PDB file of C-alpha atoms in Angstrom:
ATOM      1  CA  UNK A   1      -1.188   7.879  -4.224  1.00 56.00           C
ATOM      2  CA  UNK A   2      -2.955  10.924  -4.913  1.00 66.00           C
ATOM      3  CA  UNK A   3      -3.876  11.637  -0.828  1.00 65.00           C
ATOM      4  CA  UNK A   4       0.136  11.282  -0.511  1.00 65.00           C
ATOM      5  CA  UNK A   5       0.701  13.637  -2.863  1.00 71.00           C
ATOM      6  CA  UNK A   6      -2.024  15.832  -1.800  1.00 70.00           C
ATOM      7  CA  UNK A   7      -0.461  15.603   1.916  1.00 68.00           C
ATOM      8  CA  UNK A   8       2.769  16.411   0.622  1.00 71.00           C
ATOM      9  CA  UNK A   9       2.192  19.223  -1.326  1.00 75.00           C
ATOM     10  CA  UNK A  10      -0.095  20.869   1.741  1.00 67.00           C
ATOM     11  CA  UNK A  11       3.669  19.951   3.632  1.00 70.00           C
ATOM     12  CA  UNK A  12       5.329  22.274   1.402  1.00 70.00           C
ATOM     13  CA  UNK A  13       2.493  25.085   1.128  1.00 71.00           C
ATOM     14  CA  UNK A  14       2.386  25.119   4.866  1.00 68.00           C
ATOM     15  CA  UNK A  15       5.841  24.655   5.889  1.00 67.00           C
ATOM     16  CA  UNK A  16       5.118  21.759   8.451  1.00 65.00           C
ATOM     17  CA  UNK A  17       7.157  18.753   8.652  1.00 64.00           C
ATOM     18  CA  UNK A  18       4.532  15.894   9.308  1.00 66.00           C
ATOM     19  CA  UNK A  19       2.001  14.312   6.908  1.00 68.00           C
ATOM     20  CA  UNK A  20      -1.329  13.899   8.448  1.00 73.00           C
ATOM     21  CA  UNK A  21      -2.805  10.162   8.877  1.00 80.00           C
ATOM     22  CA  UNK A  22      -6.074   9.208   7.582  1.00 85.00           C
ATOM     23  CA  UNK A  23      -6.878   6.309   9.639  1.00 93.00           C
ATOM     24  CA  UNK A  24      -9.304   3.860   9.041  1.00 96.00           C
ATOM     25  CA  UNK A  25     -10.553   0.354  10.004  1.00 97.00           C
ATOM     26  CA  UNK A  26      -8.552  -1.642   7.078  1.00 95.00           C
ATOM     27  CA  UNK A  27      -8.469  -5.209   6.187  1.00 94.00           C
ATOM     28  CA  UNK A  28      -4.670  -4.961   5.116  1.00 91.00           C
ATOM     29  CA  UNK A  29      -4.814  -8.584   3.207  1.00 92.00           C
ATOM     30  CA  UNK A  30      -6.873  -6.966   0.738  1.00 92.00           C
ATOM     31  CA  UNK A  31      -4.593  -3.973  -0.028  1.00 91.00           C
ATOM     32  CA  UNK A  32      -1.645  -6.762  -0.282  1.00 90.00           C
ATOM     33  CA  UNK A  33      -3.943  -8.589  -2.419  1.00 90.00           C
ATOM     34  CA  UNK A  34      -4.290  -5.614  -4.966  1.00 92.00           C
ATOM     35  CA  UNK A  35      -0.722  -5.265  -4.974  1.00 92.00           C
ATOM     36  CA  UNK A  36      -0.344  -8.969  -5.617  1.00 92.00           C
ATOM     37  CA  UNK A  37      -2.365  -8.651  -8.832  1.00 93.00           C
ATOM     38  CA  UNK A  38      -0.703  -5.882  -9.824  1.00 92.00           C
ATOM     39  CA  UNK A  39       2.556  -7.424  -9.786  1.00 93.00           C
ATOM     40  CA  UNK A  40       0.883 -11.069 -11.156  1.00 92.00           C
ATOM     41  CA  UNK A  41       2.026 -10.687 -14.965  1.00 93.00           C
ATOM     42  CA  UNK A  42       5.905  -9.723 -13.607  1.00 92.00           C
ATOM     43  CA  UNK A  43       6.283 -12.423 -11.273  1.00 93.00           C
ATOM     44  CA  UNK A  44       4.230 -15.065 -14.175  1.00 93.00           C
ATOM     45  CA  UNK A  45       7.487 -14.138 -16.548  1.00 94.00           C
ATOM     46  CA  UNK A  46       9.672 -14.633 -13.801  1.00 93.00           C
ATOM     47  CA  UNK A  47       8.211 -17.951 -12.896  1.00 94.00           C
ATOM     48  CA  UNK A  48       7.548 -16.297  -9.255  1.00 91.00           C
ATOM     49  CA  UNK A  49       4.763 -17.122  -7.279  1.00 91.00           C
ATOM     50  CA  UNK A  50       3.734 -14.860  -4.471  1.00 89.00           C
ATOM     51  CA  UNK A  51       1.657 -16.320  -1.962  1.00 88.00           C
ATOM     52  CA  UNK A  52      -0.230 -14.642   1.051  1.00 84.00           C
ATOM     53  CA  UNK A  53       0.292 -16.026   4.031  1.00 86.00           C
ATOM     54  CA  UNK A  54      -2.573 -14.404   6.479  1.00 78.00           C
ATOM     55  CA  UNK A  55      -5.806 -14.450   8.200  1.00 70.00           C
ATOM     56  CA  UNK A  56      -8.695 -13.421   6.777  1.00 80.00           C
ATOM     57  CA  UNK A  57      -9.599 -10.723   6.911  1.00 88.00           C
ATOM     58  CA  UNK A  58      -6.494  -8.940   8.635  1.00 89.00           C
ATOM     59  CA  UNK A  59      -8.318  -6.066  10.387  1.00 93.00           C
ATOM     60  CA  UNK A  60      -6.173  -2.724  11.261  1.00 94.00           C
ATOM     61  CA  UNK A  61      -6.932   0.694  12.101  1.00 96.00           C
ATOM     62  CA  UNK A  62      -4.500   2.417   9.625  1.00 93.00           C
ATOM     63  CA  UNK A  63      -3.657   4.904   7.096  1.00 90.00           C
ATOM     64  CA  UNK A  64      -5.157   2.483   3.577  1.00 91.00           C
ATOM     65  CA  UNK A  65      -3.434   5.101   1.673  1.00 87.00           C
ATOM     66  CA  UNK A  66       0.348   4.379   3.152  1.00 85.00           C
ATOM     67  CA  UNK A  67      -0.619   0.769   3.238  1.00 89.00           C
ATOM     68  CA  UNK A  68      -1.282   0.889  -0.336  1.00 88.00           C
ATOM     69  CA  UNK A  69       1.611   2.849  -1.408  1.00 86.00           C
ATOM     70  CA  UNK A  70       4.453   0.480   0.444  1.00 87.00           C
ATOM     71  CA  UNK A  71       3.116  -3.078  -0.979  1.00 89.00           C
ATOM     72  CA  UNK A  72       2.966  -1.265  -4.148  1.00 87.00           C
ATOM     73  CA  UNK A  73       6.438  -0.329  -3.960  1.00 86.00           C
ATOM     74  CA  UNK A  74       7.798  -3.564  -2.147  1.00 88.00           C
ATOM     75  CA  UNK A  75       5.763  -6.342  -4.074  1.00 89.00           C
ATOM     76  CA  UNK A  76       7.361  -5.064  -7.382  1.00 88.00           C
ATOM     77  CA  UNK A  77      10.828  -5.007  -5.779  1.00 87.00           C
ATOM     78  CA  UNK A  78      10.450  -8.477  -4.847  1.00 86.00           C
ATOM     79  CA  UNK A  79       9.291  -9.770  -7.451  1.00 87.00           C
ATOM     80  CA  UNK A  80      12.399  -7.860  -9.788  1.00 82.00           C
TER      81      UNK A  80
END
């Protein structure tokens, strides 16, 4: 969250339109999996279980940051 906010606060000081990626070689199950937990005691009073369905690990060469920041919004959302 806080190289988002970093990017998009260098956005505003500099006038440009596009965030800078920070990729990296990312095994994207784990960041899911952090969100998971995260989002365990919700979906335990909702009776939800949320399972992940994927190889292991799930290599990508991505921005962990953005990664991290959707499944932290959507895992949440699906569990409301």
């Amino acid at each position: 969250m806080e190289t988002i906010l970093a990017d998009l606060l260098l956005a505003r000081s500099t006038g440009t339109s596009q965030l800078e990626l920070h990729r990296a070689a990312t095994d994207i199950r784990v960041l899911i999996d952090h969100s998971r937990a995260a989002s365990r005691a919700a979906a335990d009073a909702r009776q939800v279980t949320i399972d992940i369905i994927a190889a292991v690990p799930a290599w990508a060469e991505v921005d962990p940051s953005r990664i991290r920041s959707c499944a932290g919004r959507a895992t949440p959302r699906a569990v409301s």
